[in-house]
Amino acid sequence: MPFRDRSSLRRHLLAVIALLVVAALQAPAVWCQPAATQEGLPVELVIDREQDFDDQLTTMRALYHVGEEYLPETGIIASVKSMFTGGDEAMYVTVATLAEHAARVRGDLVKVEGIYEPGGERGTLRSMGAEVMVEMVGGSSPEGFSEVGGPDGMPVMITGRVETEDEKALLRAEAMVPSAQIAGVRAARLLEEGEEWEAAADAYEDVATNGALQSRPLAAFARIRAGQIALEHLRDQKRARAQYSAGWQPYSASQGGTPAYYTWVPKEDNGWERTPAAEALAPRLDRLNADLIGYKIVDVFVRIAGGSPAFGVLLMAVVVRLAIYPLTKKQLESQRRMQALQPQIKELQKKHATDKQKFQEEFWQLCQEHNCNPLGGCLPMLVQMPILIFLYHGIRDYIVQFHGTQFLWIPNLAQPDIWLLVAYTISMVAFQKMAAQSQPAADAQQQQQQQMMAYMMPLMFFFLFRSFPAAFILYWLGSNVIYFSEHLIYRRATGDEAVVEPEPGEKASEKKGGFLASMVEAAKRMQGGEGNREEQRPPSYEEQRKQEKGQKRGKHK
């Protein structure tokens, strides 16, 4: 139908354009490119938006799985193996380290990752804004790239010796394989560019949780980016908190005041910005933890302590110790009574040196008669364990506020401190020795075992708590010091005179039940059961013959 005038034609064109726009908005957004530029990202994270995203994703996933086969083993067993196996182990370094400190690492066998670009006899390895020359030697050739046609423009990991040429680093490559770290992060970046948020978060987490990749430079980016996607696009605060919490301890550390890990975060105006990992993690993690009950409790103590996180932790130790002081007092009384019974216990040990069962029976009977519980020293520790677990989680939730806080020689309460851990271990040795006073040994072997445990338990805790933040170790050290003070005050208050013991049966008759009574009853049943079985057993043939002979001799006499 012909248009009557130009205005009619214009109206129809506008209607067609409007329909096209609506159709485009309603169409499924598959691999739609975000408007944000990639300016500021390192070459490892830059995605080629001109190539097909599906093909790139397939390639990166294939390289990631191949690269995993070349990763070193992790775990305790692998660490033990490395201690006993010799050989020349390659040291992992970055391209920037090779470029800036070529003379220092010259002659070393190293492993380095980046994007490889060929160039005749020598290629170039680029990473994080730095580059180094690469030359294959000894007839070596790239491995693991058969499915993608070669390493050109691909993420690679090179193992080789470092040499210098014109004061620049030259890497003599002995092996070139796919880089699982870069390939995995690139696959996640492709999914993110396509707005496949769930799959992108999973891909980032896969890289971040890989034990062999957790200390690599891009692991911090993968962990933080997984948390940010979970928070902003998946609306999953629990998942985001888990990612940020897992990333805080390893990636917020610094070396000589310089951040050990960096990441890249989107800028508000456009592009990306390189940022220390701690600065990227801190505001998000603190905001997510602020609503947790543990965070609020620790924050109350810090506020009462005048805003000092260190004194807030020590104040918590004081309050908890005062709360469980009635139990601590019972423990100290039990220890004192046990010390008073030591002469009698030693007499029982000598009397029943070869009969441990009889010793245990009379030992528990003696404790019951004098209203003394030898296991009373364990009660405050058992009661305090749930409190310690809760406070540990509270300190972990409050960890951002501890970051950068100095106390005495400790530079950062949010990071482990070896000398504070040594002081805590010494206090635990003293604590174990004091607790052992209320648990007498049945024989010399058991006494030796108790002495060994007094050192083995603190030593085990020493290795267990090496990665714990200093704030938590400070709390436990303060708690032990307060316990020693309570012990000293109690001894001064009671004096050194002997403990007045109740008459045998006096308090035992008043309290027929309880733990001690049950232990004594069990020991009697065991002993009595054996006696009954002995009495009910019919005499053997030899015993009958002896009895008959004895009777005949008596008659003869």
XYZ file of C-alpha atoms in Angstrom:
557
model
C 0.000 0.000 0.000
C 1.591 3.314 -1.016
C 2.273 5.878 1.702
C 0.275 9.077 1.409
C 3.026 11.415 2.623
C 6.412 11.510 4.271
C 4.973 11.721 7.777
C 3.173 8.428 7.274
C 6.391 6.793 6.060
C 8.248 8.143 9.073
C 5.643 6.720 11.468
C 5.888 3.266 9.898
C 9.697 3.278 10.042
C 9.614 4.242 13.704
C 7.138 1.427 14.402
C 9.389 -1.124 12.677
C 12.433 0.087 14.630
C 10.488 -0.155 17.880
C 9.449 -3.737 17.101
C 13.057 -4.672 16.354
C 14.253 -3.184 19.648
C 11.566 -5.033 21.624
C 12.421 -8.306 19.879
C 16.110 -7.818 20.643
C 15.402 -7.182 24.310
C 13.165 -10.240 24.615
C 15.590 -12.570 22.824
C 17.726 -14.818 25.067
C 21.082 -13.212 25.829
C 23.597 -15.929 24.859
C 27.240 -14.816 24.979
C 26.196 -11.147 24.895
C 29.220 -8.932 25.358
C 29.191 -6.609 28.376
C 29.710 -2.931 27.800
C 32.653 -2.733 30.247
C 36.065 -2.599 28.614
C 38.968 -4.869 29.536
C 41.337 -1.978 30.028
C 43.646 -2.520 32.995
C 43.544 -6.334 32.916
C 46.775 -8.331 32.452
C 47.222 -10.304 29.261
C 46.234 -13.542 31.035
C 42.728 -12.231 31.730
C 42.006 -10.467 28.439
C 39.400 -12.266 26.303
C 39.398 -12.001 22.524
C 35.898 -10.747 21.797
C 36.343 -11.182 18.052
C 36.608 -14.972 18.228
C 33.750 -17.358 18.950
C 33.308 -17.666 22.725
C 32.205 -21.304 22.578
C 35.384 -22.314 20.744
C 37.566 -20.401 23.199
C 35.790 -21.973 26.170
C 36.261 -25.471 24.761
C 39.964 -24.779 24.217
C 40.548 -23.381 27.726
C 38.721 -26.251 29.389
C 40.787 -28.773 27.448
C 44.033 -27.016 28.394
C 42.968 -26.819 32.039
C 42.403 -30.560 32.309
C 45.672 -31.338 30.518
C 47.557 -28.828 32.683
C 46.253 -30.456 35.880
C 48.211 -33.598 35.005
C 51.484 -31.633 35.237
C 50.713 -30.022 38.597
C 52.756 -31.151 41.624
C 51.219 -33.344 44.312
C 49.989 -31.634 47.457
C 49.308 -32.726 51.025
C 51.251 -34.208 53.920
C 52.314 -37.318 52.008
C 53.712 -35.217 49.168
C 55.604 -33.045 51.671
C 57.151 -36.116 53.298
C 58.144 -37.475 49.887
C 59.850 -34.216 48.945
C 61.910 -34.385 52.149
C 63.414 -37.767 51.247
C 63.610 -37.516 47.476
C 66.624 -35.718 46.102
C 66.939 -34.088 42.695
C 66.865 -30.605 41.364
C 63.419 -29.173 42.108
C 62.223 -26.296 39.953
C 61.337 -23.120 41.865
C 58.094 -21.339 40.922
C 58.633 -17.675 40.013
C 56.755 -15.027 38.065
C 57.735 -13.417 34.786
C 58.161 -10.119 36.619
C 60.708 -11.733 38.976
C 62.736 -13.013 36.018
C 62.604 -9.645 34.264
C 63.558 -7.582 37.337
C 66.050 -9.929 39.021
C 67.632 -11.819 36.148
C 71.131 -11.758 37.630
C 69.945 -13.029 41.021
C 68.173 -16.099 39.619
C 70.696 -16.827 36.867
C 71.451 -20.545 36.660
C 68.373 -21.546 38.688
C 65.860 -24.112 37.502
C 62.489 -22.368 37.542
C 58.847 -22.769 36.600
C 57.058 -19.772 35.139
C 53.612 -19.186 33.569
C 52.224 -16.755 31.032
C 50.950 -16.299 27.485
C 53.401 -17.599 24.872
C 53.987 -15.800 21.570
C 56.354 -17.386 19.031
C 59.013 -15.359 17.215
C 61.312 -17.512 15.114
C 64.019 -19.242 17.113
C 62.977 -17.419 20.274
C 59.567 -16.742 21.641
C 58.225 -14.352 24.270
C 56.439 -15.170 27.502
C 54.176 -12.357 28.767
C 52.501 -12.047 32.170
C 51.301 -9.195 34.395
C 52.851 -6.498 32.211
C 56.301 -8.153 32.087
C 57.944 -10.336 29.468
C 60.942 -12.633 29.069
C 62.617 -14.317 26.092
C 62.205 -18.098 25.728
C 64.338 -20.565 23.807
C 63.655 -24.305 23.563
C 66.807 -26.370 24.194
C 67.961 -29.980 24.183
C 65.552 -31.129 21.515
C 62.605 -30.361 23.789
C 59.214 -29.459 22.349
C 55.830 -28.347 23.713
C 53.535 -31.070 25.110
C 49.793 -31.195 25.616
C 48.764 -28.804 22.833
C 47.836 -31.350 20.149
C 44.099 -30.642 20.513
C 44.537 -26.886 19.998
C 47.190 -26.918 17.296
C 50.120 -25.554 19.302
C 51.118 -23.200 22.093
C 50.937 -20.007 20.010
C 48.973 -17.430 21.992
C 48.085 -20.048 24.612
C 48.618 -20.147 28.400
C 51.755 -22.169 29.086
C 53.947 -23.245 31.986
C 57.655 -23.438 31.164
C 60.364 -25.250 33.114
C 63.945 -24.244 32.359
C 67.241 -22.631 33.356
C 67.661 -18.885 33.618
C 70.459 -17.202 31.701
C 71.170 -13.568 30.950
C 71.857 -11.850 27.658
C 72.593 -8.136 27.603
C 71.547 -8.106 31.287
C 68.114 -9.427 30.283
C 66.700 -12.786 31.312
C 66.689 -15.617 28.802
C 64.763 -18.746 29.753
C 66.215 -21.958 28.322
C 63.025 -24.013 28.223
C 63.370 -27.730 28.925
C 59.598 -28.332 29.034
C 56.494 -26.412 27.920
C 53.022 -27.622 28.962
C 49.566 -26.003 29.321
C 49.113 -23.733 32.349
C 46.194 -25.022 34.395
C 46.075 -21.787 36.403
C 45.688 -19.406 33.477
C 43.497 -21.746 31.419
C 41.114 -22.257 34.357
C 40.795 -18.548 35.092
C 40.331 -17.750 31.385
C 37.527 -20.306 31.163
C 35.826 -18.579 34.109
C 36.351 -15.185 32.443
C 34.668 -16.457 29.253
C 31.671 -17.681 31.239
C 31.535 -14.345 33.043
C 31.644 -12.426 29.748
C 28.693 -14.527 28.611
C 26.826 -13.732 31.866
C 26.750 -17.412 32.819
C 27.091 -16.396 36.460
C 26.567 -19.745 38.184
C 28.985 -21.549 35.879
C 31.502 -18.706 36.147
C 31.454 -18.823 39.961
C 31.932 -22.604 39.873
C 34.877 -22.273 37.486
C 36.569 -19.641 39.646
C 36.055 -21.775 42.770
C 37.518 -24.795 40.974
C 40.767 -22.890 40.433
C 40.789 -21.322 43.908
C 40.291 -24.636 45.716
C 42.893 -26.557 43.714
C 45.620 -27.295 46.271
C 48.421 -26.982 43.713
C 47.174 -23.562 42.528
C 46.204 -21.858 45.791
C 49.525 -20.046 46.140
C 49.724 -18.912 42.479
C 49.238 -15.216 41.645
C 45.841 -15.567 39.927
C 44.377 -17.666 42.761
C 43.541 -14.484 44.685
C 41.686 -13.075 41.671
C 39.758 -16.346 41.258
C 38.732 -16.469 44.936
C 37.693 -12.820 45.148
C 35.895 -12.861 41.811
C 33.928 -15.980 42.827
C 32.778 -14.184 45.971
C 31.835 -11.037 44.093
C 29.763 -12.931 41.530
C 28.012 -14.854 44.317
C 27.204 -11.604 46.113
C 26.236 -9.304 43.229
C 24.714 -11.666 40.664
C 23.642 -14.830 42.524
C 22.489 -12.953 45.661
C 24.043 -15.685 47.790
C 25.585 -14.043 50.859
C 26.537 -17.348 52.494
C 28.507 -18.440 49.452
C 30.145 -15.037 49.121
C 31.125 -15.024 52.811
C 32.662 -18.473 52.460
C 34.788 -17.349 49.500
C 35.952 -14.113 51.111
C 36.717 -15.852 54.429
C 38.721 -18.579 52.701
C 40.667 -15.968 50.763
C 41.453 -13.632 53.641
C 44.126 -15.589 55.500
C 46.371 -16.501 52.526
C 45.884 -13.430 50.344
C 45.872 -10.576 52.867
C 49.465 -11.247 53.922
C 52.306 -8.853 53.115
C 56.068 -9.200 52.734
C 58.108 -6.356 54.142
C 55.108 -4.044 53.965
C 54.394 -4.941 50.325
C 51.192 -6.900 49.575
C 51.967 -10.469 48.596
C 48.889 -10.806 46.358
C 47.035 -8.466 44.034
C 43.738 -8.720 42.227
C 41.783 -6.744 39.639
C 38.410 -5.188 40.432
C 36.005 -3.371 38.072
C 36.178 0.422 38.258
C 33.039 2.492 38.595
C 33.712 4.592 35.515
C 34.850 1.619 33.335
C 37.727 -0.786 33.001
C 39.622 -2.610 35.740
C 42.008 -1.575 38.492
C 44.893 -3.517 40.064
C 44.359 -3.586 43.851
C 46.006 -5.342 46.812
C 43.963 -8.417 47.650
C 43.502 -7.308 51.279
C 41.944 -3.996 50.191
C 39.554 -5.794 47.855
C 38.539 -8.324 50.503
C 38.306 -6.156 53.624
C 35.173 -4.028 53.042
C 33.100 -6.844 51.570
C 34.067 -9.428 54.181
C 33.572 -7.058 57.112
C 30.171 -5.976 55.814
C 29.032 -9.604 55.440
C 30.267 -10.609 58.917
C 28.904 -7.583 60.773
C 25.503 -9.260 61.297
C 26.932 -12.446 62.829
C 26.534 -12.995 66.586
C 30.239 -13.795 67.081
C 31.253 -10.528 65.410
C 28.879 -8.529 67.612
C 30.128 -10.127 70.861
C 33.776 -9.467 70.031
C 32.886 -5.935 68.980
C 31.257 -5.290 72.391
C 34.458 -6.287 74.224
C 36.572 -4.169 71.875
C 34.367 -1.146 72.512
C 34.541 -1.679 76.282
C 38.338 -1.895 75.965
C 38.416 1.580 74.433
C 38.437 0.426 70.813
C 41.624 -1.652 71.158
C 41.178 -5.099 69.542
C 44.137 -6.529 71.502
C 42.825 -5.440 74.906
C 39.339 -6.514 73.839
C 40.629 -10.072 73.335
C 42.369 -10.043 76.728
C 39.196 -8.690 78.341
C 37.294 -11.649 76.890
C 39.841 -13.998 78.463
C 39.347 -12.334 81.868
C 35.539 -12.492 81.676
C 35.471 -16.143 80.583
C 37.929 -17.119 83.332
C 35.855 -15.337 85.959
C 32.709 -17.050 84.665
C 34.190 -20.521 85.079
C 36.054 -19.719 88.306
C 33.721 -21.892 90.462
C 34.793 -24.879 88.368
C 38.420 -23.777 88.523
C 38.182 -23.552 92.306
C 36.852 -27.107 92.494
C 39.730 -28.185 90.271
C 42.282 -26.524 92.555
C 40.660 -28.054 95.639
C 40.769 -31.455 93.983
C 44.459 -31.006 93.167
C 45.176 -29.982 96.754
C 43.370 -32.991 98.178
C 45.176 -35.294 95.752
C 48.508 -33.860 96.861
C 47.577 -34.579 100.466
C 46.767 -38.181 99.529
C 50.021 -38.781 97.686
C 51.726 -40.680 100.576
C 48.790 -43.069 100.854
C 48.604 -43.484 97.073
C 52.305 -44.351 96.956
C 51.770 -46.927 99.678
C 48.995 -48.470 97.600
C 51.297 -48.510 94.570
C 53.950 -50.386 96.529
C 51.430 -52.733 98.104
C 49.802 -53.650 94.765
C 52.748 -53.230 92.434
C 51.844 -56.412 90.563
C 48.065 -56.111 90.757
C 46.854 -52.987 88.958
C 43.208 -53.965 89.265
C 43.431 -54.179 93.044
C 45.274 -50.854 93.105
C 42.518 -49.193 91.070
C 39.840 -50.581 93.387
C 41.498 -49.332 96.565
C 42.552 -46.072 94.891
C 38.961 -45.170 94.004
C 37.831 -46.294 97.432
C 40.391 -43.949 99.008
C 39.236 -41.042 96.808
C 35.618 -41.687 97.725
C 36.372 -41.796 101.435
C 38.113 -38.415 101.257
C 35.647 -36.858 98.786
C 38.342 -36.292 96.195
C 37.827 -36.540 92.426
C 41.091 -37.256 90.546
C 39.475 -36.229 87.244
C 38.327 -32.878 88.560
C 41.170 -31.115 86.761
C 39.662 -31.958 83.368
C 36.280 -30.346 84.022
C 37.218 -26.657 83.471
C 39.012 -27.608 80.254
C 36.005 -29.530 78.962
C 33.654 -26.670 79.820
C 35.968 -24.149 78.178
C 36.278 -26.022 74.854
C 32.835 -25.004 73.459
C 33.588 -21.432 74.537
C 36.948 -21.559 72.741
C 35.317 -22.839 69.555
C 32.702 -20.089 69.673
C 35.303 -17.390 70.351
C 37.490 -18.721 67.539
C 34.627 -18.250 65.095
C 33.940 -14.805 66.576
C 37.572 -13.774 66.101
C 37.485 -15.136 62.532
C 34.347 -13.079 61.870
C 36.041 -9.976 63.316
C 39.299 -10.646 61.462
C 39.179 -7.520 59.276
C 39.171 -5.307 62.382
C 42.261 -7.132 63.680
C 44.081 -6.543 60.385
C 46.995 -4.147 60.846
C 46.568 -4.024 64.653
C 49.919 -4.093 66.482
C 50.411 -5.338 70.036
C 53.746 -5.654 71.817
C 56.021 -7.320 69.234
C 53.098 -8.648 67.135
C 52.857 -6.640 63.880
C 49.418 -7.900 62.809
C 46.841 -9.680 64.990
C 45.071 -10.985 61.885
C 48.107 -13.019 60.801
C 49.997 -15.855 62.548
C 52.909 -14.903 64.803
C 55.544 -17.532 65.548
C 56.886 -15.993 68.788
C 53.416 -15.617 70.252
C 52.806 -19.263 69.383
C 56.044 -20.240 71.172
C 54.935 -18.336 74.293
C 51.558 -20.055 74.173
C 53.204 -23.481 73.805
C 55.334 -22.855 76.902
C 52.210 -21.887 78.851
C 50.507 -25.080 77.685
C 53.422 -27.184 78.973
C 53.053 -25.541 82.389
C 49.266 -26.014 82.239
C 49.625 -29.732 81.435
C 52.083 -30.248 84.287
C 49.748 -28.591 86.763
C 46.807 -30.654 85.516
C 48.839 -33.861 85.875
C 49.204 -33.217 89.617
C 45.584 -34.283 90.138
C 45.968 -37.479 88.118
C 48.371 -39.834 89.954
C 49.954 -42.633 87.958
C 49.378 -46.274 88.806
C 52.984 -47.235 88.033
C 56.254 -45.880 86.669
C 55.244 -46.585 83.068
C 52.024 -44.600 83.377
C 53.909 -41.774 85.069
C 56.339 -41.671 82.151
C 53.404 -41.534 79.728
C 51.943 -38.577 81.614
C 55.250 -36.748 81.427
C 55.446 -37.384 77.687
C 51.888 -36.096 77.182
C 52.780 -32.909 79.051
C 55.122 -32.133 76.149
C 53.472 -33.953 73.256
C 50.086 -32.229 73.557
C 51.515 -28.671 73.468
C 53.814 -29.675 70.615
C 50.844 -31.013 68.670
C 48.956 -27.758 69.292
C 52.029 -25.832 68.115
C 51.859 -27.405 64.657
C 48.062 -27.304 64.589
C 47.857 -23.555 65.345
C 50.636 -22.374 63.016
C 48.111 -20.847 60.606
C 45.777 -19.434 63.283
C 45.500 -15.650 63.605
C 47.527 -14.129 66.432
C 44.347 -12.714 68.030
C 43.099 -16.207 68.899
C 46.490 -17.337 70.263
C 46.636 -14.125 72.311
C 43.285 -14.999 73.864
C 44.384 -18.493 74.853
C 47.738 -17.297 76.168
C 45.949 -14.676 78.263
C 43.545 -17.323 79.535
C 46.449 -19.533 80.657
C 48.185 -16.627 82.412
C 44.981 -15.788 84.275
C 44.662 -19.444 85.307
C 48.173 -19.412 86.747
C 47.286 -16.231 88.647
C 44.166 -17.878 90.051
C 46.265 -20.854 91.110
C 48.797 -18.600 92.877
C 46.085 -16.587 94.635
C 44.354 -19.776 95.761
C 47.561 -21.191 97.221
C 48.304 -17.975 99.096
C 44.733 -17.800 100.398
C 44.714 -21.404 101.654
C 48.314 -21.347 102.921
C 50.760 -24.234 102.958
C 49.192 -26.080 105.876
C 47.944 -29.593 105.283
C 44.455 -30.045 103.960
C 41.947 -31.130 106.577
C 40.473 -34.325 105.240
C 37.020 -35.580 106.211
C 36.805 -38.741 108.260
C 36.442 -41.888 106.213
C 32.797 -42.443 105.438
C 31.724 -39.003 106.648
C 30.977 -37.400 103.283
C 30.819 -40.647 101.432
C 27.750 -41.610 103.457
C 26.107 -38.292 102.684
C 26.653 -38.724 98.952
C 26.051 -42.308 97.995
C 25.791 -41.705 94.260
C 28.096 -39.884 91.915
C 31.058 -40.689 89.751
C 33.379 -41.904 92.522
C 30.761 -44.227 93.992
C 30.048 -45.742 90.594
C 33.774 -46.296 89.958
C 34.218 -48.015 93.336
C 31.131 -50.155 92.753
C 32.359 -51.145 89.286
C 35.768 -52.133 90.659
C 34.114 -54.227 93.399
C 31.873 -55.959 90.895
C 34.863 -56.805 88.719
C 36.805 -58.141 91.685
C 33.799 -59.884 93.161
C 32.852 -61.419 89.837
C 36.243 -63.059 89.559
C 35.989 -64.344 93.137
C 32.560 -65.869 92.502
C 33.771 -67.556 89.362
C 36.720 -68.969 91.340
C 34.434 -70.305 94.081
C 31.921 -71.857 91.694
C 34.606 -73.643 89.637
C 34.669 -77.392 90.463
C 38.039 -78.759 91.653
C 40.244 -80.349 89.019
C 41.395 -83.996 89.085
C 44.851 -83.014 90.380
C 43.304 -80.929 93.170
C 41.090 -83.850 94.179
C 44.142 -86.193 94.309
C 46.050 -83.684 96.477
C 43.077 -83.427 98.839
C 42.819 -87.233 99.104
C 46.568 -87.571 99.771
C 46.337 -84.895 102.444
C 43.467 -86.679 104.123
C 45.363 -90.041 104.089
C 48.457 -88.413 105.603
C 46.312 -86.927 108.339
C 44.794 -90.302 109.142
C 48.228 -91.971 109.128
C 49.535 -89.409 111.603
